[in-house]
Amino acid sequence: MRLGITCYPTYGGSGAVATELGLALAERGHEVHFISYAAPFRLVGFRERIYFHEVEMDEYPLFEHPPYSLALAVAIHEVASQHELDLVHVHYAIPHATSAWIARQMMNGGRGPKIVTTLHGTDITLIGQHPSFHSITRFSIRRSDGLTTVSEFLRHETEESFGVEPDRIRVIPNFIDTERYRPEREPCHRPALAPGGEKILMHVSNFRAVKRIDDVVEVFARVRSHLAARLVMVGDGPERARAQQRAEELGVADDVVFLGKHTSVEELLHCADLFVLPSESESFGLAALEAMACGVPVVASRVGGLPEVVEDGVSGFLLPVGDVEAMAEAAVSILADGERARTMGLAARSTAVERFGAERIVPVYERFYEEVLREEVRVPAGLPGELPASKRARRGP
Ligand code: GMT
């Protein structure tokens, strides 16, 4: 197949998944064209059958807010025409699903590549609900030829909040390269991160408010009053300064290290004894899965799709959002008990390999694309002014 992939290229789960998917599909013989405003952060080095197309945006004095959605639509249109794409897969609905739809409308009255939209999280649960975006998001996702969500939780949310018909959405969970993300990698950075042999708690995110990184620090301060520990914070974002300040206030700053953004977190995760993810909302929790693949148990909040990834009491513990006391207690119960930590770490790794391994999930996407191309996926009948999918003209003259 000739595929286009559009995603946010900076640090974030949806861009990471989109890039890994493109790379895996190219390995399997497909031609993959990434279309975005910058090369996705995990797209490094030369790979056969992989192309990157940068969306061009010119400064113009009138544009206080340059219309990226339109420039992206033009780029998708150009790439789809020049390379005769069969299908464009957009990750995160806003504005990608809309731009892809516009691009296709520009092609001979709507003939063009099929559009698959993967919904990742806040495009549905947060920003997509805002009055400025709700109707266009609903319009665009309902016009995608194929719709996927990364968890059952998000499927349900999409159906409820956007009136998408129940049988339209396919749940395809995020996946992980379990060769790259694995326990006991070399070199081991443990001596550098915890020179005194302390236990290592780790958190990786983009430090937005939804991640509640203050809670990570609160949990750590409580754990540290029970045992020698260090907290390694990986990533950056708007909440970083507040979390640093909270660490100072709690008197634990000397044992908290903020490493900043990191392109290959697998080099760090395997050094951790525990991963902490106390998010307010999490449609899947890719960071938790990455830790689990490295054999690291997780203490997280019981929200969104996290219970579909972390099995409470088996690969970690799930606690109510904001309950830092309970999270700290759960963390200590793992860190202070070597046998429990080992058993949970093994369970975490097994879950990652058996349920979320790339070799298991990537072919699911491939089969879904084939279904979409064969028009076997249901497109709603009642969209005003549209012919049923089977009657619409196909690409080409
Ligand atoms: O939706 C977002 O907040 C952005 C997105 C991202 O790009 O990081 O995160 C979401 O997608 C990830 C990949 O599918 C999921 O692992 C995250 O749980 C999800 N974030 C939220 O739901 C807050």
XYZ file of C-alpha atoms and ligand atoms in Angstrom:
420
model
C 0.000 0.000 0.000
C 0.995 3.642 -0.419
C 0.221 5.331 2.858
C 0.247 8.868 4.227
C 0.630 9.426 7.964
C -0.053 12.728 9.693
C 0.686 13.259 13.374
C 2.029 15.780 15.853
C 5.784 15.475 15.482
C 6.876 16.659 18.910
C 7.078 14.740 22.156
C 3.829 12.941 22.846
C 2.289 9.519 22.727
C 0.236 9.961 19.568
C 3.268 11.066 17.520
C 5.345 8.229 18.962
C 2.732 5.608 18.065
C 2.168 7.077 14.596
C 5.892 7.056 13.851
C 6.473 3.524 15.148
C 3.508 2.375 13.100
C 4.867 3.996 9.930
C 8.309 2.503 10.480
C 6.862 -0.958 11.089
C 4.633 -0.717 8.012
C 7.607 0.297 5.850
C 9.500 -2.738 7.192
C 6.560 -4.819 6.011
C 6.938 -3.465 2.474
C 4.519 -0.517 2.401
C 5.496 2.950 1.148
C 4.994 5.456 3.954
C 4.816 9.253 3.603
C 4.864 11.285 6.827
C 3.246 14.703 6.422
C 3.651 17.226 9.236
C 5.237 20.573 10.147
C 8.424 18.858 11.346
C 9.929 15.394 11.180
C 8.438 13.227 13.949
C 10.920 12.989 16.830
C 11.312 9.242 16.527
C 11.984 9.388 12.789
C 15.761 9.210 12.772
C 18.194 7.888 10.189
C 17.505 6.558 6.718
C 14.829 3.891 6.306
C 13.809 2.345 3.048
C 10.306 3.273 1.811
C 10.003 6.128 4.328
C 9.499 9.716 3.150
C 8.928 12.928 5.053
C 7.036 15.914 3.622
C 7.224 19.155 5.572
C 4.130 21.329 5.628
C 5.182 24.756 4.415
C 3.890 27.808 6.232
C 4.828 31.368 5.330
C 4.711 34.207 7.818
C 2.198 36.885 6.859
C 1.554 40.047 8.901
C -2.213 39.595 8.771
C -2.032 36.118 10.300
C -1.897 36.390 14.030
C -2.798 32.696 14.011
C -1.387 31.131 10.800
C -3.914 28.643 9.364
C -1.911 25.413 9.721
C -4.999 23.278 9.026
C -5.188 24.700 5.495
C -1.477 24.372 4.802
C -1.678 20.771 6.002
C -4.684 20.105 3.750
C -2.681 21.411 0.794
C 0.315 19.243 1.723
C -1.841 16.122 2.081
C -3.510 16.907 -1.234
C -0.154 17.319 -2.991
C 1.428 14.202 -1.529
C -1.691 12.110 -2.121
C -1.870 13.233 -5.778
C 1.837 12.948 -6.566
C 2.365 9.610 -4.876
C -1.094 8.174 -5.545
C -1.699 7.370 -1.923
C -4.226 4.649 -1.210
C -4.910 5.790 2.316
C -4.081 8.631 4.672
C -3.934 7.746 8.369
C -4.219 10.752 10.667
C -3.425 10.592 14.373
C -5.293 12.971 16.699
C -8.483 14.365 15.204
C -7.812 18.084 15.570
C -7.096 19.436 13.009
C -5.726 16.403 11.143
C -9.026 14.684 10.339
C -10.428 17.953 9.022
C -7.352 18.712 6.899
C -7.436 15.210 5.403
C -11.112 15.618 4.552
C -10.468 18.992 2.886
C -7.550 17.471 0.946
C -9.783 14.755 -0.372
C -12.519 17.191 -1.317
C -9.896 18.996 -3.405
C -9.246 15.861 -5.428
C -11.697 15.504 -8.280
C -14.752 16.196 -6.191
C -13.894 13.916 -3.316
C -12.181 11.031 -5.092
C -8.919 10.293 -3.426
C -7.311 8.267 -0.700
C -9.331 6.674 2.048
C -9.014 8.396 5.409
C -8.416 6.582 8.675
C -8.479 8.616 11.882
C -7.035 7.343 15.134
C -8.356 9.131 18.186
C -5.789 9.333 20.957
C -7.204 11.137 23.948
C -7.721 14.819 24.561
C -8.933 15.273 20.973
C -12.053 13.562 22.359
C -11.974 14.006 26.130
C -10.854 17.627 26.413
C -10.146 19.985 23.548
C -12.559 18.265 21.150
C -15.382 18.988 23.603
C -14.740 22.737 23.519
C -17.529 24.622 21.685
C -14.945 25.984 19.211
C -14.044 22.489 18.098
C -16.896 20.110 18.896
C -18.942 20.361 15.704
C -15.972 20.313 13.301
C -14.470 17.362 15.179
C -17.758 15.489 15.005
C -18.122 16.311 11.322
C -14.579 15.245 10.439
C -14.405 12.017 12.383
C -17.786 10.909 11.077
C -16.513 11.453 7.541
C -13.389 9.350 8.044
C -13.634 6.028 6.239
C -12.166 4.221 9.220
C -12.089 5.258 12.867
C -9.977 3.729 15.585
C -9.472 4.472 19.262
C -6.577 3.352 21.432
C -8.805 1.949 24.192
C -12.331 0.758 24.939
C -12.636 3.724 27.271
C -11.996 6.153 24.423
C -14.364 4.296 22.100
C -17.119 4.743 24.658
C -16.270 8.424 25.185
C -16.320 9.054 21.427
C -19.684 7.379 21.016
C -21.143 9.296 23.949
C -19.723 12.730 23.227
C -19.781 12.776 19.432
C -22.751 10.580 18.612
C -20.631 8.160 16.615
C -22.492 4.930 15.872
C -21.364 2.028 18.126
C -20.178 -0.303 15.363
C -18.126 2.313 13.535
C -15.146 2.436 15.846
C -12.448 -0.219 15.960
C -10.388 -0.385 19.151
C -6.739 -0.956 18.262
C -4.562 -0.523 21.340
C -1.188 1.154 21.280
C 1.775 -1.144 20.892
C 5.418 -1.410 21.840
C 8.652 -2.715 20.359
C 9.504 -5.212 23.096
C 13.017 -5.735 21.752
C 13.903 -2.090 22.189
C 11.941 -1.625 25.398
C 13.231 -4.472 27.539
C 14.635 -5.100 30.999
C 18.357 -5.258 31.709
C 19.693 -3.252 28.787
C 23.317 -2.234 28.638
C 24.700 0.141 29.683
C 22.966 0.440 33.028
C 22.678 4.062 34.217
C 21.663 3.109 37.732
C 24.956 4.213 39.350
C 24.615 7.669 37.762
C 20.952 8.090 38.683
C 21.126 6.655 42.189
C 24.783 6.698 43.291
C 23.928 5.555 46.811
C 22.069 2.466 45.591
C 18.689 4.126 46.306
C 15.442 2.855 44.777
C 14.548 4.725 41.581
C 11.056 6.095 40.954
C 10.567 7.431 37.437
C 8.035 9.560 35.591
C 8.009 10.347 31.866
C 5.577 12.815 30.309
C 5.146 16.192 28.665
C 4.501 17.771 32.090
C 1.083 19.179 31.215
C -1.472 19.822 33.968
C -3.344 16.632 33.055
C -0.304 14.574 34.177
C -0.487 15.934 37.761
C 3.280 15.923 38.147
C 2.905 17.661 41.520
C 1.403 14.378 42.692
C 4.489 12.519 41.478
C 6.569 14.712 43.790
C 4.062 14.317 46.664
C 4.155 10.517 46.299
C 7.942 10.548 46.161
C 8.306 12.680 49.309
C 6.156 10.179 51.225
C 8.059 7.182 49.848
C 11.368 8.776 50.752
C 10.315 9.076 54.369
C 10.163 5.243 54.415
C 13.176 4.253 52.331
C 16.168 5.635 50.454
C 14.950 6.680 47.019
C 15.532 9.020 44.086
C 12.981 10.442 41.683
C 13.921 10.746 38.010
C 11.665 13.074 36.023
C 11.970 12.735 32.235
C 10.356 15.265 29.900
C 9.452 18.914 30.024
C 6.430 21.142 29.871
C 4.437 23.876 31.547
C 4.200 22.245 35.002
C 7.921 21.627 35.462
C 8.704 24.782 37.445
C 5.831 24.159 39.863
C 6.944 20.579 40.483
C 10.518 21.741 41.097
C 9.232 24.282 43.576
C 7.091 21.659 45.331
C 10.138 19.391 45.647
C 11.969 22.294 47.331
C 9.047 22.942 49.689
C 8.867 19.284 50.666
C 12.625 19.206 51.278
C 13.306 16.452 48.727
C 14.802 18.509 45.887
C 18.267 16.999 46.338
C 16.846 13.587 45.515
C 14.820 14.674 42.503
C 16.508 14.944 39.145
C 14.819 16.627 36.175
C 16.511 15.251 33.067
C 14.475 17.230 30.506
C 13.331 15.847 27.165
C 14.815 12.577 26.032
C 14.478 10.947 22.623
C 15.165 7.364 23.709
C 13.482 6.784 27.050
C 14.092 3.036 26.794
C 17.703 3.798 27.837
C 16.365 5.111 31.141
C 13.198 3.174 31.910
C 14.903 -0.147 32.518
C 16.897 1.486 35.347
C 13.716 2.257 37.289
C 12.246 0.276 40.190
C 8.837 1.892 39.846
C 7.003 4.047 37.325
C 4.542 6.662 38.634
C 1.678 8.004 36.479
C -0.926 9.830 38.593
C -2.718 11.509 35.631
C -6.074 13.228 35.837
C -7.065 11.571 32.571
C -5.322 9.067 30.336
C -7.002 7.409 27.396
C -4.332 4.703 27.283
C -1.084 5.598 29.049
C 1.638 4.728 26.547
C 4.311 5.784 29.041
C 3.046 3.131 31.465
C 3.244 0.502 28.718
C 6.809 1.552 27.879
C 7.783 1.098 31.533
C 6.012 -2.249 31.736
C 7.856 -3.524 28.652
C 11.072 -2.697 30.528
C 9.869 -4.886 33.406
C 8.968 -1.950 35.668
C 5.783 -2.083 37.828
C 3.471 0.923 37.691
C 1.598 2.943 40.294
C -1.027 5.003 38.483
C -4.433 6.574 38.797
C -7.483 4.478 38.027
C -8.717 6.577 35.126
C -9.623 6.284 31.467
C -7.895 3.466 29.628
C -5.213 2.811 32.274
C -7.087 -0.215 33.714
C -6.914 -1.739 30.206
C -3.108 -1.542 30.387
C -2.109 -1.910 34.047
C -3.682 -4.840 35.891
C -4.337 -3.699 39.459
C -2.428 -5.862 41.946
C -0.640 -7.760 39.171
C 1.562 -5.422 37.137
C 1.187 -2.503 39.560
C -1.480 -0.669 41.526
C -4.265 1.685 40.447
C -5.532 4.270 42.920
C -8.026 7.136 42.841
C -6.852 10.354 41.173
C -5.153 12.628 43.701
C -4.876 10.017 46.461
C -1.145 10.529 46.982
C -1.213 8.785 50.380
C -2.557 5.566 48.867
C -0.172 5.832 45.917
C 2.793 6.242 48.260
C 1.641 3.281 50.343
C 1.323 1.160 47.190
C 4.759 2.309 46.018
C 6.389 1.388 49.333
C 4.644 -2.005 49.319
C 6.417 -2.751 46.028
C 9.786 -1.108 46.683
C 10.244 -2.590 50.158
C 9.408 -6.114 49.082
C 11.976 -7.475 46.624
C 9.929 -10.557 45.781
C 6.762 -8.558 45.073
C 8.726 -6.063 42.948
C 10.224 -8.934 40.927
C 6.873 -10.704 40.416
C 5.115 -7.508 39.383
C 7.955 -6.545 37.047
C 7.743 -9.942 35.335
C 3.955 -9.656 35.041
C 4.323 -6.171 33.562
C 6.783 -7.419 30.964
C 4.561 -10.418 30.064
C 1.528 -8.177 29.559
C 3.534 -5.869 27.297
C 4.836 -8.762 25.204
C 1.682 -10.850 25.037
C -0.978 -8.179 24.617
C 0.751 -5.114 23.219
C 3.744 -6.351 21.213
C 4.226 -4.537 17.881
C 4.256 -7.827 15.962
C 0.765 -8.483 17.272
C -0.815 -5.034 16.772
C 0.780 -3.725 13.542
C -0.878 -6.468 11.421
C -4.219 -5.489 12.991
C -3.793 -1.992 11.531
C -2.765 -3.512 8.211
C -5.895 -5.667 8.084
C -8.023 -2.680 9.076
C -6.584 -0.631 6.171
C -7.415 -3.506 3.820
C -10.990 -3.583 5.092
C -11.282 0.175 4.634
C -9.906 -0.041 1.107
C -12.382 -2.800 0.308
C -15.080 -0.585 1.837
C -16.043 -3.246 4.319
C -16.009 -0.793 7.191
C -19.352 0.812 7.865
C -19.647 4.510 7.020
C -22.822 6.089 8.416
C -25.675 6.088 5.943
C -27.358 9.241 7.140
C -24.771 11.944 6.559
C -26.618 14.705 4.729
C -25.692 15.256 1.113
C -23.481 12.195 0.818
C -23.823 9.077 -1.218
C -23.310 5.769 0.576
C -19.623 4.794 0.573
C -20.184 2.026 -1.980
C -21.626 4.508 -4.494
C -18.892 7.120 -4.172
C -16.474 7.486 -7.080
C -13.035 5.962 -6.597
C -9.718 7.644 -7.246
C -8.554 8.123 -10.821
C -10.241 9.234 -14.022
O -4.406 13.368 23.839
C -3.389 13.897 24.305
O -3.337 14.477 25.367
C -2.147 13.826 23.526
C -1.728 12.463 23.303
C -0.283 12.578 22.975
O -0.024 12.950 21.846
O 0.520 12.340 23.855
O -1.866 11.593 24.448
C -2.883 10.643 24.352
O -2.442 9.666 23.443
C -1.486 8.737 23.914
C -1.135 7.798 22.773
O -2.260 7.121 22.307
C -2.065 7.994 25.115
O -1.138 7.038 25.593
C -2.367 9.010 26.217
O -3.004 8.316 27.272
C -3.294 10.088 25.695
N -3.362 11.170 26.686
C -4.485 11.451 27.363
O -5.531 10.834 27.207
C -4.381 12.560 28.347
